[in-house]
Amino acid sequence: MTSAVASISPTTSSKTTSNVFVYGTLKRGMFNHKLIQNEKFIGIAQTTNHYKYSLVLSKWGFPYLLETNEEKMGSLAIKGELYEVSDEVLELLDELENIKGGLYQRKVIDVLLADCLTTMKCFAYIAGEKENKSNLPTIEEYTQEIHDMKYISKLDRSRE
């Protein structure tokens, strides 16, 4: 297996970029994809250390990627998409994911690109400590069907 390193640090151009793994509402066809639709799509990817992560669904219909310390029975690699994003877009994603408020934290993880079996380091948004997520249902993948049936936008959440 070939190993490659994501461009998390500045490149030689004046514009720096970072690779970001998305697994929920930022994926193609989902509500928040508009934030990254003009960024470079690298490919379909999945987490490599799948025993360290699980995916749960919030009451608002968006997923949390949870970091776990032990292997869970029946756990699967988390599937998503890998993008190369500008620093400006990375800041927008940090706002969307409420990094300052503790909803998510941005961490470097390893993902495996599906089409070339290359492992890359990238940023991913991992669930923060803001709320208890232990009772949330586990899902294998955040799909269009789940999104269409369950997702409630931030604007609509304030009405409930």
PDB file of C-alpha atoms in Angstrom:
ATOM      1  CA  MET A   1       0.000   0.000   0.000  1.00  0.00           C
ATOM      2  CA  THR A   2       1.348   3.424  -0.932  1.00  0.00           C
ATOM      3  CA  SER A   3       1.351   6.156   1.666  1.00  0.00           C
ATOM      4  CA  ALA A   4       0.927   9.833   0.836  1.00  0.00           C
ATOM      5  CA  VAL A   5       0.738  12.872   3.084  1.00  0.00           C
ATOM      6  CA  ALA A   6      -2.028  15.438   2.742  1.00  0.00           C
ATOM      7  CA  SER A   7      -1.165  19.083   2.229  1.00  0.00           C
ATOM      8  CA  ILE A   8      -2.065  20.197   5.737  1.00  0.00           C
ATOM      9  CA  SER A   9       0.809  22.657   5.907  1.00  0.00           C
ATOM     10  CA  PRO A  10       1.330  25.583   3.513  1.00  0.00           C
ATOM     11  CA  THR A  11       2.354  24.779  -0.047  1.00  0.00           C
ATOM     12  CA  THR A  12       4.708  26.756  -2.266  1.00  0.00           C
ATOM     13  CA  SER A  13       1.891  28.849  -3.734  1.00  0.00           C
ATOM     14  CA  SER A  14       0.524  31.911  -1.975  1.00  0.00           C
ATOM     15  CA  LYS A  15      -2.755  30.092  -1.373  1.00  0.00           C
ATOM     16  CA  THR A  16      -2.601  27.248   1.125  1.00  0.00           C
ATOM     17  CA  THR A  17      -4.888  24.252   1.137  1.00  0.00           C
ATOM     18  CA  SER A  18      -5.816  21.371   3.416  1.00  0.00           C
ATOM     19  CA  ASN A  19      -7.344  17.995   2.761  1.00  0.00           C
ATOM     20  CA  VAL A  20     -10.636  17.434   4.576  1.00  0.00           C
ATOM     21  CA  PHE A  21     -12.586  14.183   4.971  1.00  0.00           C
ATOM     22  CA  VAL A  22     -16.365  14.742   4.983  1.00  0.00           C
ATOM     23  CA  TYR A  23     -18.854  12.044   5.972  1.00  0.00           C
ATOM     24  CA  GLY A  24     -22.164  13.878   6.510  1.00  0.00           C
ATOM     25  CA  THR A  25     -24.011  16.971   5.325  1.00  0.00           C
ATOM     26  CA  LEU A  26     -20.957  18.243   3.398  1.00  0.00           C
ATOM     27  CA  LYS A  27     -21.011  15.273   0.989  1.00  0.00           C
ATOM     28  CA  ARG A  28     -22.279  15.710  -2.567  1.00  0.00           C
ATOM     29  CA  GLY A  29     -26.062  16.043  -2.701  1.00  0.00           C
ATOM     30  CA  MET A  30     -26.355  17.032   0.953  1.00  0.00           C
ATOM     31  CA  PHE A  31     -27.538  20.340   2.461  1.00  0.00           C
ATOM     32  CA  ASN A  32     -24.135  21.858   3.325  1.00  0.00           C
ATOM     33  CA  HIS A  33     -22.248  20.699   0.220  1.00  0.00           C
ATOM     34  CA  LYS A  34     -22.605  24.202  -1.209  1.00  0.00           C
ATOM     35  CA  LEU A  35     -19.759  25.270   1.112  1.00  0.00           C
ATOM     36  CA  ILE A  36     -17.255  22.996  -0.666  1.00  0.00           C
ATOM     37  CA  GLN A  37     -18.817  22.493  -4.100  1.00  0.00           C
ATOM     38  CA  ASN A  38     -16.146  24.659  -5.766  1.00  0.00           C
ATOM     39  CA  GLU A  39     -13.253  22.979  -3.969  1.00  0.00           C
ATOM     40  CA  LYS A  40     -11.203  20.124  -5.451  1.00  0.00           C
ATOM     41  CA  PHE A  41     -12.818  16.701  -5.027  1.00  0.00           C
ATOM     42  CA  ILE A  42     -10.023  14.171  -4.467  1.00  0.00           C
ATOM     43  CA  GLY A  43     -12.130  11.038  -4.217  1.00  0.00           C
ATOM     44  CA  ILE A  44     -14.189   8.594  -2.209  1.00  0.00           C
ATOM     45  CA  ALA A  45     -12.406   7.602   0.993  1.00  0.00           C
ATOM     46  CA  GLN A  46     -12.876   5.736   4.253  1.00  0.00           C
ATOM     47  CA  THR A  47     -11.246   5.768   7.650  1.00  0.00           C
ATOM     48  CA  THR A  48      -8.332   3.351   7.987  1.00  0.00           C
ATOM     49  CA  ASN A  49      -8.412   2.609  11.711  1.00  0.00           C
ATOM     50  CA  HIS A  50     -12.118   1.796  11.637  1.00  0.00           C
ATOM     51  CA  TYR A  51     -12.058   0.324  15.115  1.00  0.00           C
ATOM     52  CA  LYS A  52     -11.289   3.802  16.449  1.00  0.00           C
ATOM     53  CA  TYR A  53     -14.389   5.496  15.020  1.00  0.00           C
ATOM     54  CA  SER A  54     -18.131   5.085  14.974  1.00  0.00           C
ATOM     55  CA  LEU A  55     -20.843   7.158  13.353  1.00  0.00           C
ATOM     56  CA  VAL A  56     -23.969   8.212  15.257  1.00  0.00           C
ATOM     57  CA  LEU A  57     -27.007  10.210  14.177  1.00  0.00           C
ATOM     58  CA  SER A  58     -27.998  13.347  16.120  1.00  0.00           C
ATOM     59  CA  LYS A  59     -31.598  14.231  16.886  1.00  0.00           C
ATOM     60  CA  TRP A  60     -31.320  16.863  14.106  1.00  0.00           C
ATOM     61  CA  GLY A  61     -30.381  14.252  11.496  1.00  0.00           C
ATOM     62  CA  PHE A  62     -26.679  15.038  11.050  1.00  0.00           C
ATOM     63  CA  PRO A  63     -23.927  12.579  11.956  1.00  0.00           C
ATOM     64  CA  TYR A  64     -21.184  12.732  14.554  1.00  0.00           C
ATOM     65  CA  LEU A  65     -17.928  10.888  14.014  1.00  0.00           C
ATOM     66  CA  LEU A  66     -17.009   9.517  17.438  1.00  0.00           C
ATOM     67  CA  GLU A  67     -13.497   8.564  18.402  1.00  0.00           C
ATOM     68  CA  THR A  68     -13.419   5.390  20.478  1.00  0.00           C
ATOM     69  CA  ASN A  69     -10.565   3.760  22.362  1.00  0.00           C
ATOM     70  CA  GLU A  70     -11.624   0.187  21.858  1.00  0.00           C
ATOM     71  CA  GLU A  71     -12.701  -2.020  19.003  1.00  0.00           C
ATOM     72  CA  LYS A  72     -16.463  -2.361  18.758  1.00  0.00           C
ATOM     73  CA  MET A  73     -18.080  -5.544  17.577  1.00  0.00           C
ATOM     74  CA  GLY A  74     -19.294  -5.146  14.011  1.00  0.00           C
ATOM     75  CA  SER A  75     -17.723  -1.724  13.491  1.00  0.00           C
ATOM     76  CA  LEU A  76     -17.072  -0.665   9.903  1.00  0.00           C
ATOM     77  CA  ALA A  77     -14.771   1.804   8.209  1.00  0.00           C
ATOM     78  CA  ILE A  78     -16.507   5.180   7.969  1.00  0.00           C
ATOM     79  CA  LYS A  79     -17.147   6.117   4.335  1.00  0.00           C
ATOM     80  CA  GLY A  80     -16.978   9.656   3.015  1.00  0.00           C
ATOM     81  CA  GLU A  81     -15.384  12.020   0.521  1.00  0.00           C
ATOM     82  CA  LEU A  82     -12.002  13.747   0.492  1.00  0.00           C
ATOM     83  CA  TYR A  83     -11.615  17.370  -0.630  1.00  0.00           C
ATOM     84  CA  GLU A  84      -8.750  19.816  -0.965  1.00  0.00           C
ATOM     85  CA  VAL A  85     -10.024  23.112   0.466  1.00  0.00           C
ATOM     86  CA  SER A  86      -8.621  26.621   0.748  1.00  0.00           C
ATOM     87  CA  ASP A  87      -7.860  28.202   4.110  1.00  0.00           C
ATOM     88  CA  GLU A  88     -10.921  30.425   3.681  1.00  0.00           C
ATOM     89  CA  VAL A  89     -13.198  27.427   3.205  1.00  0.00           C
ATOM     90  CA  LEU A  90     -11.546  25.623   6.128  1.00  0.00           C
ATOM     91  CA  GLU A  91     -12.488  28.593   8.325  1.00  0.00           C
ATOM     92  CA  LEU A  92     -16.106  28.361   7.072  1.00  0.00           C
ATOM     93  CA  LEU A  93     -16.146  24.652   7.895  1.00  0.00           C
ATOM     94  CA  ASP A  94     -14.814  25.369  11.398  1.00  0.00           C
ATOM     95  CA  GLU A  95     -17.717  27.809  11.869  1.00  0.00           C
ATOM     96  CA  LEU A  96     -20.276  25.336  10.504  1.00  0.00           C
ATOM     97  CA  GLU A  97     -18.981  22.605  12.803  1.00  0.00           C
ATOM     98  CA  ASN A  98     -18.941  25.013  15.785  1.00  0.00           C
ATOM     99  CA  ILE A  99     -15.343  24.317  16.758  1.00  0.00           C
ATOM    100  CA  LYS A 100     -15.262  27.234  19.221  1.00  0.00           C
ATOM    101  CA  GLY A 101     -18.478  26.028  20.887  1.00  0.00           C
ATOM    102  CA  GLY A 102     -17.211  22.463  21.285  1.00  0.00           C
ATOM    103  CA  LEU A 103     -19.698  20.711  18.985  1.00  0.00           C
ATOM    104  CA  TYR A 104     -16.830  19.260  16.918  1.00  0.00           C
ATOM    105  CA  GLN A 105     -13.051  19.322  17.004  1.00  0.00           C
ATOM    106  CA  ARG A 106     -10.854  19.258  13.914  1.00  0.00           C
ATOM    107  CA  LYS A 107      -8.257  16.472  14.042  1.00  0.00           C
ATOM    108  CA  VAL A 108      -5.802  14.846  11.662  1.00  0.00           C
ATOM    109  CA  ILE A 109      -6.768  11.277  10.753  1.00  0.00           C
ATOM    110  CA  ASP A 110      -5.768   8.706   8.119  1.00  0.00           C
ATOM    111  CA  VAL A 111      -8.111   7.807   5.290  1.00  0.00           C
ATOM    112  CA  LEU A 112      -7.833   5.308   2.470  1.00  0.00           C
ATOM    113  CA  LEU A 113      -8.707   6.501  -1.042  1.00  0.00           C
ATOM    114  CA  ALA A 114     -10.985   3.939  -2.679  1.00  0.00           C
ATOM    115  CA  ASP A 115      -9.753   4.213  -6.272  1.00  0.00           C
ATOM    116  CA  CYS A 116      -6.000   3.972  -5.709  1.00  0.00           C
ATOM    117  CA  LEU A 117      -5.623   2.376  -2.266  1.00  0.00           C
ATOM    118  CA  THR A 118      -3.504   5.312  -1.095  1.00  0.00           C
ATOM    119  CA  THR A 119      -3.512   6.282   2.575  1.00  0.00           C
ATOM    120  CA  MET A 120      -3.608  10.031   3.210  1.00  0.00           C
ATOM    121  CA  LYS A 121      -3.554  12.254   6.263  1.00  0.00           C
ATOM    122  CA  CYS A 122      -6.359  14.789   6.356  1.00  0.00           C
ATOM    123  CA  PHE A 123      -8.517  16.818   8.665  1.00  0.00           C
ATOM    124  CA  ALA A 124     -11.813  15.400   9.919  1.00  0.00           C
ATOM    125  CA  TYR A 125     -14.426  16.830  12.245  1.00  0.00           C
ATOM    126  CA  ILE A 126     -14.685  14.573  15.285  1.00  0.00           C
ATOM    127  CA  ALA A 127     -17.504  14.965  17.827  1.00  0.00           C
ATOM    128  CA  GLY A 128     -16.625  17.332  20.651  1.00  0.00           C
ATOM    129  CA  GLU A 129     -17.584  17.151  24.299  1.00  0.00           C
ATOM    130  CA  LYS A 130     -20.507  19.593  24.055  1.00  0.00           C
ATOM    131  CA  GLU A 131     -23.250  17.038  24.689  1.00  0.00           C
ATOM    132  CA  ASN A 132     -23.691  13.391  25.638  1.00  0.00           C
ATOM    133  CA  LYS A 133     -23.799  11.230  22.508  1.00  0.00           C
ATOM    134  CA  SER A 134     -23.881   7.804  24.179  1.00  0.00           C
ATOM    135  CA  ASN A 135     -27.595   7.234  23.527  1.00  0.00           C
ATOM    136  CA  LEU A 136     -27.581   8.249  19.865  1.00  0.00           C
ATOM    137  CA  PRO A 137     -28.260   5.564  17.240  1.00  0.00           C
ATOM    138  CA  THR A 138     -25.246   4.184  15.365  1.00  0.00           C
ATOM    139  CA  ILE A 139     -25.333   4.240  11.556  1.00  0.00           C
ATOM    140  CA  GLU A 140     -23.018   2.570   9.042  1.00  0.00           C
ATOM    141  CA  GLU A 141     -22.962   5.477   6.586  1.00  0.00           C
ATOM    142  CA  TYR A 142     -24.694   8.834   6.251  1.00  0.00           C
ATOM    143  CA  THR A 143     -26.677   8.318   3.061  1.00  0.00           C
ATOM    144  CA  GLN A 144     -28.906  10.523   0.922  1.00  0.00           C
ATOM    145  CA  GLU A 145     -31.916   8.592   2.224  1.00  0.00           C
ATOM    146  CA  ILE A 146     -31.033   9.341   5.866  1.00  0.00           C
ATOM    147  CA  HIS A 147     -30.329  12.955   4.956  1.00  0.00           C
ATOM    148  CA  ASP A 148     -33.646  13.412   3.146  1.00  0.00           C
ATOM    149  CA  MET A 149     -35.672  11.760   5.927  1.00  0.00           C
ATOM    150  CA  LYS A 150     -33.941  13.109   9.036  1.00  0.00           C
ATOM    151  CA  TYR A 151     -31.889  16.284   8.429  1.00  0.00           C
ATOM    152  CA  ILE A 152     -33.185  19.544   9.941  1.00  0.00           C
ATOM    153  CA  SER A 153     -31.277  22.703   8.997  1.00  0.00           C
ATOM    154  CA  LYS A 154     -29.932  25.061  11.665  1.00  0.00           C
ATOM    155  CA  LEU A 155     -32.588  27.658  10.772  1.00  0.00           C
ATOM    156  CA  ASP A 156     -35.395  25.127  11.216  1.00  0.00           C
ATOM    157  CA  ARG A 157     -33.914  23.806  14.506  1.00  0.00           C
ATOM    158  CA  SER A 158     -34.511  27.181  16.138  1.00  0.00           C
ATOM    159  CA  ARG A 159     -38.252  26.883  15.381  1.00  0.00           C
ATOM    160  CA  GLU A 160     -38.650  23.662  17.399  1.00  0.00           C
TER     161      GLU A 160
END
